[in-house]
Tab-separated table of C-alpha atoms and ligand atoms in Angstrom:
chain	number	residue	atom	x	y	z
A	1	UNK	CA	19.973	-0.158	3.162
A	2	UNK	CA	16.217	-0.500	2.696
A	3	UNK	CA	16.281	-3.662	4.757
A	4	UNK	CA	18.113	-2.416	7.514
A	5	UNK	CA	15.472	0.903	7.356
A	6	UNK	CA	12.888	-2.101	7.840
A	7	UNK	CA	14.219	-3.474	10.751
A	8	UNK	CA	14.691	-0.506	12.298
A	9	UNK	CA	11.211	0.528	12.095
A	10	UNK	CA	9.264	-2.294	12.378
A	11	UNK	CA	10.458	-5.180	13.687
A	12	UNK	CA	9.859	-3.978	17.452
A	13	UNK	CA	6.154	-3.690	16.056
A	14	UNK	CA	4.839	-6.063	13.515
A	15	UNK	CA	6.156	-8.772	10.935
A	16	UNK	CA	6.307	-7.593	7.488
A	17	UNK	CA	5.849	-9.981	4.963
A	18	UNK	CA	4.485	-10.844	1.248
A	19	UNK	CA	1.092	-11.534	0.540
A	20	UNK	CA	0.022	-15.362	1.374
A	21	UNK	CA	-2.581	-17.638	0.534
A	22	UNK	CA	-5.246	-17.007	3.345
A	23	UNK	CA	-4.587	-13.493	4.217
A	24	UNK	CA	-7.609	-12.855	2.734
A	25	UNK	CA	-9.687	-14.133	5.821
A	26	UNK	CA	-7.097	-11.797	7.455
A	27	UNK	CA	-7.808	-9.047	5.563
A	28	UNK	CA	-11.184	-8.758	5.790
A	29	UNK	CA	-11.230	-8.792	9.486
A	30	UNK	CA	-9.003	-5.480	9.526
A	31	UNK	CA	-11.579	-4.065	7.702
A	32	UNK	CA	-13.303	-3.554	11.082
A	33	UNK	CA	-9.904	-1.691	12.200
A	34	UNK	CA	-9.877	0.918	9.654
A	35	UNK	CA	-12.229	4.085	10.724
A	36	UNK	CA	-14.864	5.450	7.525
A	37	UNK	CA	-12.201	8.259	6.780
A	38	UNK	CA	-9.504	5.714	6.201
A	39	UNK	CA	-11.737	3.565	4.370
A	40	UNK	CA	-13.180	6.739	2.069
A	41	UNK	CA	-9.444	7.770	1.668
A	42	UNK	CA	-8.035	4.246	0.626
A	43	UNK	CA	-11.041	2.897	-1.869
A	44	UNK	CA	-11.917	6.813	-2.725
A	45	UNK	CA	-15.775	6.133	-1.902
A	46	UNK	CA	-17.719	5.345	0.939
A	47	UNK	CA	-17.677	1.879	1.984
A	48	UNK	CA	-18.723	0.971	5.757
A	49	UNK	CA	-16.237	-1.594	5.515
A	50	UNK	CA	-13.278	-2.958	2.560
A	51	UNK	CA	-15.510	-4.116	-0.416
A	52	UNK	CA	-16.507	-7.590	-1.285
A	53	UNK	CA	-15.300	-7.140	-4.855
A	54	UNK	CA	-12.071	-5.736	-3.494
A	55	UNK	CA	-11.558	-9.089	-1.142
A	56	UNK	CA	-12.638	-11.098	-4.200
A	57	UNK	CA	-10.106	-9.610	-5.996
A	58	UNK	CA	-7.299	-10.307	-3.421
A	59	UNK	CA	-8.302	-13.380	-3.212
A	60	UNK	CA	-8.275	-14.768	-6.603
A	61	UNK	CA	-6.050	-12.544	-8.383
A	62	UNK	CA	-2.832	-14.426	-10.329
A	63	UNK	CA	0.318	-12.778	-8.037
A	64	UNK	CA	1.090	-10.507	-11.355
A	65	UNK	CA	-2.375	-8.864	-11.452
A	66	UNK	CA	-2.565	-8.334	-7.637
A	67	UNK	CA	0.109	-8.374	-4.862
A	68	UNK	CA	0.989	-6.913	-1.538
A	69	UNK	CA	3.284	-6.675	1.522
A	70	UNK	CA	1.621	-7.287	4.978
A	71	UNK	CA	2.343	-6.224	7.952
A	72	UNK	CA	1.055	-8.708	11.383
A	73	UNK	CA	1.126	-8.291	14.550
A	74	UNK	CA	-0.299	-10.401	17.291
A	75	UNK	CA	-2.257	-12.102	14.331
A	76	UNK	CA	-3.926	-9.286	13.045
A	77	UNK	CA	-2.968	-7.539	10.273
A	78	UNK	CA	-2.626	-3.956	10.624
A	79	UNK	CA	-1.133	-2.614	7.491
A	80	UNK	CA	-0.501	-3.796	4.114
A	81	UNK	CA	0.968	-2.252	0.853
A	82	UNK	CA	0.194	-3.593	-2.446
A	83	UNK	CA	0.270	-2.800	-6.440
A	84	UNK	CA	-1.677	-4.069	-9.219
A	85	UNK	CA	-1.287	-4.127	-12.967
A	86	UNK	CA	-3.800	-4.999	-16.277
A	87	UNK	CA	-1.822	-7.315	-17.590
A	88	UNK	CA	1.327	-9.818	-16.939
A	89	UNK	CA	4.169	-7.823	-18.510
A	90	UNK	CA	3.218	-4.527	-17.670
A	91	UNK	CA	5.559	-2.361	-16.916
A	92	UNK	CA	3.052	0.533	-14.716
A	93	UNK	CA	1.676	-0.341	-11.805
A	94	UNK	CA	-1.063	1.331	-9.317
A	95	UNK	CA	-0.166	1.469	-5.459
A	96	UNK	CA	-2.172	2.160	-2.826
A	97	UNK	CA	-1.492	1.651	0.884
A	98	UNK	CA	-3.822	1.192	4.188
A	99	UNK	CA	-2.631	0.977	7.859
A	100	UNK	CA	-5.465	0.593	10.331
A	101	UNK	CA	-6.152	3.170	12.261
A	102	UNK	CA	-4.769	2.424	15.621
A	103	UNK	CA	-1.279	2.300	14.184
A	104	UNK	CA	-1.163	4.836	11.392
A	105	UNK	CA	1.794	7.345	12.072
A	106	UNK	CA	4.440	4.985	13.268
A	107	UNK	CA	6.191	4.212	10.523
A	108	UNK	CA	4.177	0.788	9.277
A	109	UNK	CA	3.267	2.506	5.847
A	110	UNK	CA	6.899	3.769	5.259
A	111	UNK	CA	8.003	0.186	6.279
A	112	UNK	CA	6.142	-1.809	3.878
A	113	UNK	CA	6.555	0.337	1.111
A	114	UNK	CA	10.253	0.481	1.589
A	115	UNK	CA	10.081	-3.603	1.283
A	116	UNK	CA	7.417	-3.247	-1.200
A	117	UNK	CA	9.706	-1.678	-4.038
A	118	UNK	CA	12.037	-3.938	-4.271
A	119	UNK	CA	9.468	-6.968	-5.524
A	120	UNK	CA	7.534	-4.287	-7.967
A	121	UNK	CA	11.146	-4.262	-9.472
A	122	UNK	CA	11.719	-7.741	-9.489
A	123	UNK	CA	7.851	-8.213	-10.862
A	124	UNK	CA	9.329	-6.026	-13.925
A	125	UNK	CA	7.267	-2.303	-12.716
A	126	UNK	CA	9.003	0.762	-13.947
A	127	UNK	CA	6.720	3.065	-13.059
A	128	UNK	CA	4.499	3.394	-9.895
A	129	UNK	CA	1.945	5.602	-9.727
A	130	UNK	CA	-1.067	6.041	-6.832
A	131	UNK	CA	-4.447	8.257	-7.147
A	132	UNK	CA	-5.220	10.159	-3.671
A	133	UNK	CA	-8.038	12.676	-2.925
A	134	UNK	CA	-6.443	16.321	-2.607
A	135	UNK	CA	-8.049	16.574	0.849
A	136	UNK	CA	-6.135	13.540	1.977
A	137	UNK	CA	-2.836	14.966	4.034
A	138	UNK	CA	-1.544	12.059	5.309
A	139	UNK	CA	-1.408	10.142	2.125
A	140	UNK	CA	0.140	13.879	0.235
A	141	UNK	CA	2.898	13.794	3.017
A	142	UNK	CA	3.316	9.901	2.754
A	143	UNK	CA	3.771	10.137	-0.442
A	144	UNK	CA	5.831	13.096	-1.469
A	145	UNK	CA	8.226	10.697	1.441
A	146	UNK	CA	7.784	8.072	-0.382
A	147	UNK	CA	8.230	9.275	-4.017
A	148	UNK	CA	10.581	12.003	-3.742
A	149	UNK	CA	13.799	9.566	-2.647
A	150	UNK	CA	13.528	7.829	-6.177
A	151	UNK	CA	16.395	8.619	-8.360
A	152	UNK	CA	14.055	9.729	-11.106
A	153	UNK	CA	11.863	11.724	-8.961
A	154	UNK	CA	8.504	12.286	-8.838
A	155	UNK	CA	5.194	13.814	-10.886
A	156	UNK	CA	2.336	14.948	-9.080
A	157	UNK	CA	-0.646	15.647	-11.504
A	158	UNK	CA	-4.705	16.388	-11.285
A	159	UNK	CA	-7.154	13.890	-12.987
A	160	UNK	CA	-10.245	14.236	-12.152
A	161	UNK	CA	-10.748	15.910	-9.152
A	162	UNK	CA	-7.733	13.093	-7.941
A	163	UNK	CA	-4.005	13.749	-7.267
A	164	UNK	CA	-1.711	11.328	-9.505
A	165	UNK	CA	1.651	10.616	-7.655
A	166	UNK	CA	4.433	9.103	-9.680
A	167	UNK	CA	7.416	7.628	-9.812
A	168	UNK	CA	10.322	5.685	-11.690
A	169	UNK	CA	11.705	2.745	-9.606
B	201	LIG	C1	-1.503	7.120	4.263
B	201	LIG	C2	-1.140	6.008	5.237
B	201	LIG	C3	-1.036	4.683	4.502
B	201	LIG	C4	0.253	6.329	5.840
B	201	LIG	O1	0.689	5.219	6.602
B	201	LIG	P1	1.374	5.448	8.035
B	201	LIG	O2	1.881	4.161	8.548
B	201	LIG	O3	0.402	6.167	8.900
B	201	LIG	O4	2.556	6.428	7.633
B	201	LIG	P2	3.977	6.607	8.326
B	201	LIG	O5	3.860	6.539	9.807
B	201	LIG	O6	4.935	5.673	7.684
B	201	LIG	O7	4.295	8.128	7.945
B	201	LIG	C5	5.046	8.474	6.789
B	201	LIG	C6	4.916	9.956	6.537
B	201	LIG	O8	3.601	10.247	6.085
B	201	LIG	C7	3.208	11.531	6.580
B	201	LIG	N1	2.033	11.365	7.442
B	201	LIG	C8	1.517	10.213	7.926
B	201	LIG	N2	0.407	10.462	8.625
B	201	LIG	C9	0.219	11.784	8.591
B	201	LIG	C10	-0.767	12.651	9.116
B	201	LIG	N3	-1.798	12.188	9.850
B	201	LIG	N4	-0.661	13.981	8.866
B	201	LIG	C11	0.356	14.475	8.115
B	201	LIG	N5	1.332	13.690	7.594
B	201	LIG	C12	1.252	12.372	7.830
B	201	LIG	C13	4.391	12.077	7.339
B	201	LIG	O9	5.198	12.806	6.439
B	201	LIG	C14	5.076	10.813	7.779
B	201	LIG	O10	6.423	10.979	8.069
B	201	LIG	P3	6.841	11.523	9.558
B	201	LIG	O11	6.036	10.748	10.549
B	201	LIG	O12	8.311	11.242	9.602
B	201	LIG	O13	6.499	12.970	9.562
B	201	LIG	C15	-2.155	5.912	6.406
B	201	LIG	O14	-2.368	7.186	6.951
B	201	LIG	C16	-3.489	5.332	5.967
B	201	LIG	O15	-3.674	4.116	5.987
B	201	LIG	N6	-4.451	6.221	5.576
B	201	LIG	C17	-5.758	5.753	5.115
B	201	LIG	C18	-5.676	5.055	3.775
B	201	LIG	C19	-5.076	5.947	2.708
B	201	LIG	O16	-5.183	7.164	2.707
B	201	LIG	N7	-4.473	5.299	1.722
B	201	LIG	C20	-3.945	5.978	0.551
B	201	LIG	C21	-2.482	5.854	0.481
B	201	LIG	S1	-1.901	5.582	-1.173
């Protein structure tokens, strides 16, 4: 069902696809796609552009401490989805998703998220969460879309100042 949801959506748009060695240099040039509002609502901070200890971190991390879903089109990336955990059998992961800005609102974050679950399943997560500012609608709405299908549910608490989504895969 989810992969037939996936093609749906996306494939008229962009290839989704796990994380690869070398989508770092890939990543870091959609850095100069995503607007200071996207960037202050995906890294919570103001960053002119995605942080060098962020794309160090991408691109070094074991697969189990860092991984993502991409989505490419033409080349570029223009969206990705990924999780990250402290240690190699954790069970909770932290999400976070960023779709540059040109193509947020048709259905890229839903898309990769959608294929994203699946592998934080297989990678042994049993419980996804994601911190968003409270002034961040798009990311609420996304979210609460995102969340609310699980079978389990969802939580939605305050820590500080942040909203904590999550959710029971
Ligand atoms: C949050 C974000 C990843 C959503 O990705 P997206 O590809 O734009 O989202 P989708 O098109 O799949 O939309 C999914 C749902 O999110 C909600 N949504 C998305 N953008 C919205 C907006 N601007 N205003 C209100 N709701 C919005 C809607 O409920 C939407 O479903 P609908 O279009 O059927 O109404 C994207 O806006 C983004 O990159 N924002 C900046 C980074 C960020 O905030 N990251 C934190 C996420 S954990």
């Amino acid at each position: 069902m989810e992969t037939q949801t996936l093609r749906d959506v996306v494939s008229p748009v962009a290839q989704l696809r796990a994380w690869r060695e070398g989508d770092e240099v890939l990543l870091a040039q959609a850095g100069a796609a995503l607007s200071p509002a996207s960037l202050y609502a995906r890294f919570l901070a103001g960053t002119p552009t995605l942080p060098a200890a962020y794309l160090r971190l991408v691109a070094m991390a074991p697969r189990w401490r860092w991984d993502a879903q991409v989505a490419v089109r033409d080349g570029h990336l223009i969206g990705w989805a990924e999780f990250g955990r402290m240690s190699p059998d954790g069970t909770e992961a932290d999400l976070a998703v960023a779709v540059v800005d040109a193509w947020q609102r048709r259905g890229i974050g839903t898309a990769l998220v959608s294929s994203l679950l699946p592998r934080c399943r297989a990678a042994g997560v049993t419980v996804l969460s994601a911190e968003v500012a409270p002034s961040n609608v798009a990311a609420r709405a996304a979210l609460r879309s995102w969340f609310a299908t699980r079978s389990e549910g969802m939580t939605v608490t305050r820590e500080d100042g942040l909203l904590r989504f999550a959710t029971v895969l």
